[in-house]
Amino acid sequence: MDNVKLTRRTVKMRDFSQLPLNPHPVFPQWSTWDVYPHQYYGSMRKYVIEREYLMPSLENDFLRVEVNADIGGRVWRVHDKAADRDMCNFNSEVHTYNAGFGLNYTSGGIECNYPLAHSPTTSRQRELSTAEHEDGSASIIISEYERIWRTRWSVTYTLFPDRSCLQMRVRIYNRSRHDSRYMYWGNCGFVLNDDTQYLFPDYGAAMHGEEHRIFSWPMWQHRDLSYYREVPPEMLGLYMLDTRDPWFGYWDHGAGFGLAHYADLTDLPGRKHWTWGTHPGQAAVRARTHHSSGQVFGEIQSGRIVIQEHKDLMPPETEHEWTEMWFPVRDTGAFNSARPGGAMRTEVLTASPDGTKIRVSAMGNGFFPEATLTVTSDGAKPVTKPLPLQPTSATEAALTVKGLASPERHTTLTVSNPDGEVLIRHRLRPPSTRDCWREVVD
């Protein structure tokens, strides 16, 4: 395959600007948000101007990734070439509004938040560098010396020649002689419609801003909150609790398209569901003021801690580093597992003591022509079947396991390479039967 193409360029866009900045930084004792020495944007009004933005890009046969170095180094666009559509919420204009710690949140793409959620510099220029590697991959590196706790951080976006996934390597370094506090959240926006489903393999969630309020997931008061159309009219943010699987994503049932996120749970145990709600009037306002194409968007987020309102601790002269992946998924149906090699939907078609028939539909984020699917279940002989994966289309397979496959029998489906590398793994889980407003999550 050809090497990843790395391009440095500028793009002209209309900016609904909130400049100028307030010349007086807010001291902590005057604000509930400790953002000193950063300034807030000084105006609730928006002035439409045209600006040039530094927008380097990475491109291979599957994805085109654009990074806006002048808007916090966020991933501005991820275009899936096979589906000819954007994986994330894409704006052809810059829409910024008074939200987050800096009152300067810009909608669209994938936003990296450090050291606070929607940080004071999330819509400001950050340092930029690029690199091309011997294996044909290429990287865009965004970095910053943040001035609240005087730490340094960077995020390296890497695209590989033969993979349809965007890899993000995040590094934070406390070079001071004092403890520092921080939040980190990777925030991906995506377009919502009545067919959109949030995919979180969890059973409970805490409410944004009111963590003592516990929701059952996905069912709550006879609503399936995983579907956007079932969300109440009011704004809703949920922090997923008791997470045991290292993935999440979304699925558009009408388009047969979705997105998966994967990261090690020891690095990123936090994940968040966000929507502005379904009130028609509010949705119309958000679509008009926050999106260049007049669309409603939601967000899915990965975090270093479970509850966003809390901060993590970093001791003096220490660093933390982790890797996360985002990749498109097509034609599998609403997938229920994802790992570094791709995503998979598993369905139990029939189940009895004599045998269980299982169907899978999987899509890789790379070419794995010799991959095999192995099903193991307590008391039954493992069943193996070839399941070649590719990033261009989904692969389907059906097989029968002796006996009754179930969570109690630890039934597990593993897609692996001949060398033993696990590409995708799924364990059968009992369905959530909870449907409540308040409940203690065990």
Coordinates of C-alpha atoms in Angstrom, one line a residue:
M1 CA 0.0 0.0 0.0
D2 CA 1.1 3.6 -0.6
N3 CA 2.4 5.6 2.3
V4 CA 0.0 7.9 4.2
K5 CA -0.1 11.3 2.5
L6 CA 0.7 14.2 4.9
T7 CA -0.4 17.6 3.7
R8 CA 0.1 21.0 5.3
R9 CA -2.4 23.6 4.0
T10 CA -4.7 26.5 5.0
V11 CA -8.5 26.6 4.7
K12 CA -10.7 29.6 4.6
M13 CA -13.9 29.4 6.6
R14 CA -16.5 31.7 8.0
D15 CA -16.0 32.2 11.7
F16 CA -18.9 33.2 14.0
S17 CA -16.4 34.9 16.3
Q18 CA -16.9 35.9 19.9
L19 CA -13.8 38.1 20.0
P20 CA -12.5 40.2 21.7
L21 CA -11.3 38.4 24.8
N22 CA -12.2 39.9 28.1
P23 CA -9.0 41.7 29.1
H24 CA -9.4 40.7 32.8
P25 CA -8.7 37.1 33.8
V26 CA -11.1 35.8 36.4
F27 CA -9.5 35.0 39.8
P28 CA -10.6 31.7 41.4
Q29 CA -12.3 33.5 44.4
W30 CA -14.6 35.3 41.9
S31 CA -15.6 32.2 39.9
T32 CA -16.6 28.6 40.5
W33 CA -14.4 27.7 37.6
D34 CA -10.6 28.0 38.3
V35 CA -9.3 29.0 34.9
Y36 CA -6.8 31.8 35.9
P37 CA -4.7 33.1 34.2
H38 CA -6.8 32.4 31.1
Q39 CA -9.4 35.0 29.8
Y40 CA -13.0 34.4 29.0
Y41 CA -14.4 35.4 25.7
G42 CA -15.8 38.9 26.3
S43 CA -18.9 38.9 24.1
M44 CA -22.2 37.1 23.9
R45 CA -22.5 38.5 20.4
K46 CA -21.1 36.9 17.3
Y47 CA -19.3 38.7 14.5
V48 CA -19.1 36.8 11.2
I49 CA -15.7 37.1 9.7
E50 CA -13.7 35.0 7.2
R51 CA -10.4 33.5 8.5
E52 CA -7.7 31.3 7.3
Y53 CA -7.0 28.2 9.4
L54 CA -4.0 25.9 9.4
M55 CA -5.5 22.5 8.6
P56 CA -2.9 19.7 8.0
S57 CA -4.3 16.4 6.9
L58 CA -3.5 12.7 6.8
E59 CA -4.9 10.5 4.1
N60 CA -4.8 6.8 3.0
D61 CA -7.0 4.6 0.9
F62 CA -9.7 4.5 3.6
L63 CA -9.8 7.8 5.6
R64 CA -9.0 11.4 5.2
V65 CA -8.3 13.1 8.6
E66 CA -8.1 16.9 8.9
V67 CA -6.8 18.6 12.1
N68 CA -7.5 22.3 12.9
A69 CA -4.4 23.6 14.7
D70 CA -6.0 27.0 15.2
I71 CA -9.1 25.6 17.0
G72 CA -7.4 23.7 19.8
G73 CA -5.8 21.1 17.5
R74 CA -9.1 19.2 17.3
V75 CA -9.8 16.6 14.6
W76 CA -11.9 18.7 12.4
R77 CA -13.0 16.0 10.0
V78 CA -12.7 12.2 9.5
H79 CA -14.1 11.3 6.1
D80 CA -14.7 7.6 5.4
K81 CA -14.0 7.1 1.7
A82 CA -15.8 3.7 1.4
A83 CA -19.0 5.1 2.7
D84 CA -18.4 8.6 1.3
R85 CA -19.6 10.2 4.6
D86 CA -18.1 11.8 7.7
M87 CA -17.5 9.6 10.7
C88 CA -17.8 12.6 13.0
N89 CA -19.8 15.8 13.1
F90 CA -18.3 18.0 10.3
N91 CA -18.8 21.8 10.1
S92 CA -17.8 23.9 7.1
E93 CA -18.0 27.0 9.3
V94 CA -16.7 27.7 12.8
H95 CA -19.5 27.9 15.3
T96 CA -18.3 28.8 18.8
Y97 CA -20.5 29.5 21.8
N98 CA -20.3 30.2 25.5
A99 CA -19.9 26.7 27.1
G100 CA -17.2 24.9 29.0
F101 CA -14.5 26.3 31.3
G102 CA -13.3 28.9 28.7
L103 CA -16.8 29.8 27.4
N104 CA -15.4 29.0 24.0
Y105 CA -16.7 25.6 22.9
T106 CA -16.6 25.0 19.1
S107 CA -18.8 22.2 17.8
G108 CA -17.6 19.5 15.4
G109 CA -15.0 16.7 15.1
I110 CA -13.1 15.2 18.0
E111 CA -12.1 17.6 20.8
C112 CA -9.3 16.7 23.2
N113 CA -9.9 18.3 26.6
Y114 CA -7.0 18.9 29.0
P115 CA -6.5 20.0 31.8
L116 CA -10.3 20.8 32.1
A117 CA -13.4 19.7 30.2
H118 CA -13.9 22.1 27.2
S119 CA -10.7 23.8 28.5
P120 CA -10.0 27.5 28.2
T121 CA -7.8 26.9 25.1
T122 CA -10.0 24.4 23.4
S123 CA -10.7 26.9 20.6
R124 CA -7.4 28.7 20.5
Q125 CA -4.2 28.0 18.6
R126 CA -1.9 25.2 19.9
E127 CA 1.6 24.1 18.9
L128 CA 1.8 21.9 15.7
S129 CA 4.4 19.5 14.4
T130 CA 4.3 16.6 11.9
A131 CA 6.2 13.4 11.3
E132 CA 6.5 10.7 8.7
H133 CA 7.6 7.2 9.8
E134 CA 9.5 4.3 8.2
D135 CA 6.4 2.0 8.2
G136 CA 4.6 4.5 5.9
S137 CA 2.4 6.0 8.6
A138 CA 2.3 9.7 9.4
S139 CA 1.4 11.8 12.4
I140 CA 0.2 15.2 13.3
I141 CA 1.3 16.3 16.8
I142 CA -0.6 18.9 18.8
S143 CA 1.0 20.1 22.0
E144 CA 0.7 22.8 24.7
Y145 CA 2.2 24.2 27.8
E146 CA -0.9 24.8 29.9
R147 CA -0.7 27.7 32.3
I148 CA -3.2 26.7 35.1
W149 CA -1.0 24.0 36.7
R150 CA 2.0 24.5 34.4
T151 CA 2.1 21.1 32.9
R152 CA 2.8 20.0 29.3
W153 CA 0.7 17.7 27.2
S154 CA 0.5 16.5 23.6
V155 CA -1.8 14.4 21.4
T156 CA -0.3 12.5 18.4
Y157 CA -2.8 11.7 15.7
T158 CA -1.5 8.8 13.5
L159 CA -2.8 7.1 10.4
F160 CA -1.4 3.9 9.1
P161 CA -1.3 2.9 5.3
D162 CA -3.3 -0.3 5.7
R163 CA -5.7 0.7 8.5
S164 CA -9.1 2.5 8.6
C165 CA -8.6 3.7 12.2
L166 CA -7.3 6.9 13.7
Q167 CA -4.9 6.3 16.6
M168 CA -4.5 9.0 19.3
R169 CA -1.5 8.8 21.7
V170 CA -2.0 11.3 24.5
R171 CA 0.9 12.2 26.8
I172 CA 0.7 14.5 29.9
Y173 CA 3.8 15.5 31.9
N174 CA 3.9 17.4 35.3
R175 CA 7.3 18.9 35.2
S176 CA 6.7 21.0 38.3
R177 CA 7.6 20.3 42.0
H178 CA 3.9 20.3 43.0
D179 CA 0.9 18.0 42.6
S180 CA -1.3 19.0 39.7
R181 CA -5.0 18.3 39.1
Y182 CA -6.5 17.6 35.7
M183 CA -9.4 16.3 33.6
Y184 CA -9.0 14.5 30.3
W185 CA -11.9 13.8 28.0
G186 CA -11.8 12.9 24.3
N187 CA -15.1 14.3 22.9
C188 CA -16.5 13.1 19.6
G189 CA -19.5 14.8 18.1
F190 CA -21.8 13.1 15.5
V191 CA -25.0 13.9 13.7
L192 CA -28.2 12.6 15.3
N193 CA -31.5 11.5 13.8
D194 CA -34.4 9.2 14.9
D195 CA -32.4 6.1 13.8
T196 CA -29.3 6.9 15.8
Q197 CA -28.4 4.6 18.7
Y198 CA -25.8 5.3 21.4
L199 CA -23.8 2.0 22.0
F200 CA -22.6 1.6 25.5
P201 CA -22.2 -2.0 27.0
D202 CA -23.2 -0.8 30.5
Y203 CA -26.1 -1.2 32.9
G204 CA -26.1 2.1 34.8
A205 CA -25.2 5.8 34.5
A206 CA -24.9 8.9 36.6
M207 CA -26.4 12.2 35.5
H208 CA -24.2 15.0 34.3
G209 CA -24.0 17.7 37.0
E210 CA -26.0 15.6 39.5
E211 CA -24.0 12.4 39.9
H212 CA -26.2 11.3 42.9
R213 CA -29.0 10.7 40.3
I214 CA -28.5 7.2 39.0
F215 CA -30.1 6.0 35.8
S216 CA -30.6 2.4 34.6
W217 CA -29.2 1.9 31.1
P218 CA -30.4 1.5 28.5
M219 CA -34.0 1.3 29.8
W220 CA -35.4 4.1 32.0
Q221 CA -39.1 4.6 32.7
H222 CA -40.1 2.5 29.7
R223 CA -37.8 4.5 27.4
D224 CA -34.8 3.0 25.6
L225 CA -32.4 5.9 26.2
S226 CA -29.8 4.5 23.8
Y227 CA -32.1 5.7 20.9
Y228 CA -32.0 9.4 20.4
R229 CA -35.7 9.5 19.6
E230 CA -36.4 8.1 23.2
V231 CA -34.4 10.8 25.0
P232 CA -36.5 13.2 27.1
P233 CA -37.0 16.8 25.8
E234 CA -34.4 18.2 28.2
M235 CA -30.6 18.2 27.8
L236 CA -29.2 14.8 29.0
G237 CA -25.7 13.9 29.9
L238 CA -24.8 10.5 31.4
Y239 CA -21.6 9.0 32.8
M240 CA -21.5 5.3 32.4
L241 CA -20.9 3.2 35.6
D242 CA -19.4 -0.2 36.3
T243 CA -17.8 -0.3 32.9
R244 CA -16.3 -3.7 32.0
D245 CA -15.8 -3.6 28.3
P246 CA -13.2 -1.4 26.6
W247 CA -15.4 0.0 23.8
F248 CA -18.3 2.2 22.9
G249 CA -19.8 3.9 19.9
Y250 CA -22.9 4.8 17.9
W251 CA -24.9 3.3 15.1
D252 CA -27.2 4.9 12.5
H253 CA -29.7 2.2 11.7
G254 CA -31.0 4.0 8.6
A255 CA -27.6 4.5 7.0
G256 CA -26.1 1.2 8.2
F257 CA -23.1 3.1 9.5
G258 CA -21.5 3.8 12.9
L259 CA -18.3 4.6 14.8
A260 CA -16.4 2.6 17.4
H261 CA -13.9 3.7 20.1
Y262 CA -11.5 1.4 21.8
A263 CA -9.0 2.0 24.7
D264 CA -7.7 0.0 27.6
L265 CA -10.0 0.4 30.5
T266 CA -7.1 0.9 32.9
D267 CA -6.2 4.0 30.9
L268 CA -9.7 5.4 30.1
P269 CA -12.4 4.0 32.3
G270 CA -14.7 7.0 31.8
R271 CA -17.3 7.3 29.0
K272 CA -20.1 9.8 28.5
H273 CA -23.4 10.1 26.6
W274 CA -24.5 13.7 25.7
T275 CA -27.4 15.2 23.9
W276 CA -29.1 18.6 23.9
G277 CA -32.5 16.7 24.2
T278 CA -35.3 16.2 21.8
H279 CA -37.5 19.3 22.3
P280 CA -38.3 20.5 18.8
G281 CA -37.8 24.2 19.5
Q282 CA -34.5 23.7 21.2
A283 CA -33.3 21.3 18.6
A284 CA -34.1 23.8 15.9
V285 CA -32.2 26.5 17.7
R286 CA -29.1 24.3 18.2
A287 CA -29.2 23.2 14.6
R288 CA -29.3 26.7 13.3
T289 CA -26.7 28.2 15.6
H290 CA -24.3 25.3 16.1
H291 CA -24.1 23.5 12.8
S292 CA -23.3 24.8 9.3
S293 CA -25.7 22.3 7.7
G294 CA -28.5 22.9 10.2
Q295 CA -28.2 19.4 11.8
V296 CA -28.6 18.3 15.4
F297 CA -25.5 16.6 17.0
G298 CA -24.7 14.5 20.0
E299 CA -21.5 13.5 21.7
I300 CA -19.7 10.4 23.0
Q301 CA -16.7 10.8 25.2
S302 CA -13.8 8.9 26.7
G303 CA -12.3 10.0 30.0
R304 CA -9.5 9.3 32.5
I305 CA -12.0 9.3 35.4
V306 CA -15.6 8.1 35.5
I307 CA -17.3 11.4 36.6
Q308 CA -16.3 14.5 34.6
E309 CA -16.8 16.9 37.5
H310 CA -13.9 15.3 39.4
K311 CA -10.2 15.8 38.7
D312 CA -7.4 13.3 38.7
L313 CA -4.1 13.8 40.5
M314 CA -0.6 13.8 38.9
P315 CA 2.4 13.9 41.3
P316 CA 5.5 16.0 40.6
E317 CA 7.9 14.9 37.8
T318 CA 5.6 12.2 36.5
E319 CA 4.0 11.5 33.2
H320 CA 1.0 9.6 31.9
E321 CA 0.6 8.2 28.4
W322 CA -2.2 6.2 26.7
T323 CA -3.5 5.3 23.3
E324 CA -7.1 5.3 22.0
M325 CA -8.6 4.4 18.6
W326 CA -11.6 5.7 16.6
F327 CA -12.8 3.9 13.5
P328 CA -15.9 3.7 11.2
V329 CA -18.1 0.6 11.1
R330 CA -20.4 -0.4 8.2
D331 CA -23.0 -3.0 7.5
T332 CA -22.6 -5.1 10.7
G333 CA -25.8 -3.8 12.4
A334 CA -25.6 -2.3 15.8
F335 CA -22.4 -4.0 16.9
N336 CA -22.0 -5.3 20.5
S337 CA -18.2 -5.6 20.7
A338 CA -15.1 -3.8 19.5
R339 CA -11.4 -4.3 20.0
P340 CA -8.2 -3.1 18.3
G341 CA -8.9 -5.1 15.1
G342 CA -12.5 -4.1 14.4
A343 CA -16.1 -4.4 15.5
M344 CA -18.6 -7.3 15.6
R345 CA -22.3 -7.9 16.1
T346 CA -23.2 -11.2 17.7
E347 CA -26.7 -12.7 17.7
V348 CA -28.0 -15.9 19.2
L349 CA -30.5 -17.2 16.7
T350 CA -31.7 -20.4 18.5
A351 CA -30.7 -21.8 21.9
S352 CA -31.5 -25.2 23.4
P353 CA -29.7 -27.9 25.5
D354 CA -28.9 -29.7 22.2
G355 CA -27.1 -26.7 20.7
T356 CA -27.0 -23.0 20.1
K357 CA -26.9 -21.3 16.7
I358 CA -24.9 -18.1 16.6
R359 CA -24.6 -15.5 13.8
V360 CA -21.8 -12.9 13.6
S361 CA -21.2 -9.9 11.4
A362 CA -17.8 -8.3 11.7
M363 CA -15.8 -5.6 10.1
G364 CA -12.0 -5.1 10.5
N365 CA -10.2 -1.8 10.6
G366 CA -7.4 -3.5 8.6
F367 CA -6.8 -6.5 6.3
F368 CA -6.8 -9.8 8.3
P369 CA -7.3 -12.5 5.6
E370 CA -6.3 -15.4 7.8
A371 CA -8.4 -14.4 10.9
T372 CA -10.5 -17.1 12.5
L373 CA -13.5 -17.1 14.8
T374 CA -13.4 -19.4 17.8
V375 CA -16.4 -19.9 20.1
T376 CA -15.8 -21.4 23.6
S377 CA -18.4 -22.3 26.2
D378 CA -18.1 -24.3 29.5
G379 CA -18.7 -28.0 28.9
A380 CA -18.5 -27.7 25.1
K381 CA -15.8 -28.4 22.5
P382 CA -14.5 -25.1 21.0
V383 CA -15.8 -24.4 17.5
T384 CA -13.6 -22.6 15.0
K385 CA -14.4 -21.1 11.6
P386 CA -12.5 -18.8 9.2
L387 CA -13.6 -15.2 9.4
P388 CA -11.4 -13.0 7.1
L389 CA -11.7 -9.3 8.0
Q390 CA -11.2 -6.2 5.8
P391 CA -11.9 -2.5 6.2
T392 CA -14.0 -2.3 3.1
S393 CA -17.0 -4.5 4.0
A394 CA -18.5 -6.7 6.7
T395 CA -18.0 -10.4 6.9
E396 CA -20.8 -12.7 8.1
A397 CA -20.7 -16.2 9.5
A398 CA -23.0 -18.7 11.3
L399 CA -22.0 -21.6 13.5
T400 CA -23.5 -24.0 16.0
V401 CA -22.1 -24.7 19.5
K402 CA -23.0 -27.9 21.4
G403 CA -25.2 -27.2 24.4
L404 CA -26.8 -24.1 25.6
A405 CA -24.6 -21.1 25.1
S406 CA -25.1 -18.4 27.8
P407 CA -23.4 -15.9 30.0
E408 CA -23.6 -18.5 32.8
R409 CA -21.5 -20.8 30.7
H410 CA -19.0 -18.0 29.9
T411 CA -19.6 -18.3 26.2
T412 CA -17.0 -16.2 24.4
L413 CA -16.4 -15.4 20.7
T414 CA -12.9 -14.5 19.7
V415 CA -11.6 -13.4 16.3
S416 CA -7.8 -13.8 16.1
N417 CA -4.9 -13.9 13.8
P418 CA -2.8 -17.1 13.3
D419 CA -0.1 -15.7 15.7
G420 CA -2.7 -15.4 18.5
E421 CA -3.3 -11.7 18.3
V422 CA -6.9 -11.0 19.4
L423 CA -8.7 -8.7 16.9
I424 CA -12.2 -8.8 18.4
R425 CA -13.7 -10.5 21.5
H426 CA -17.2 -10.7 22.7
R427 CA -18.6 -12.4 25.8
L428 CA -22.3 -13.2 25.9
R429 CA -23.9 -10.9 28.6
P430 CA -27.3 -11.0 30.2
P431 CA -29.6 -8.3 29.0
S432 CA -30.3 -5.4 31.4
T433 CA -33.7 -5.8 33.1
R434 CA -33.5 -2.6 35.2
D435 CA -35.9 0.3 34.5
C436 CA -35.7 3.0 37.2
W437 CA -35.1 6.6 38.1
R438 CA -33.0 6.1 41.2
E439 CA -31.2 3.0 42.2
V440 CA -27.9 2.2 43.9
V441 CA -25.6 0.5 41.4
D442 CA -23.8 -2.4 42.9

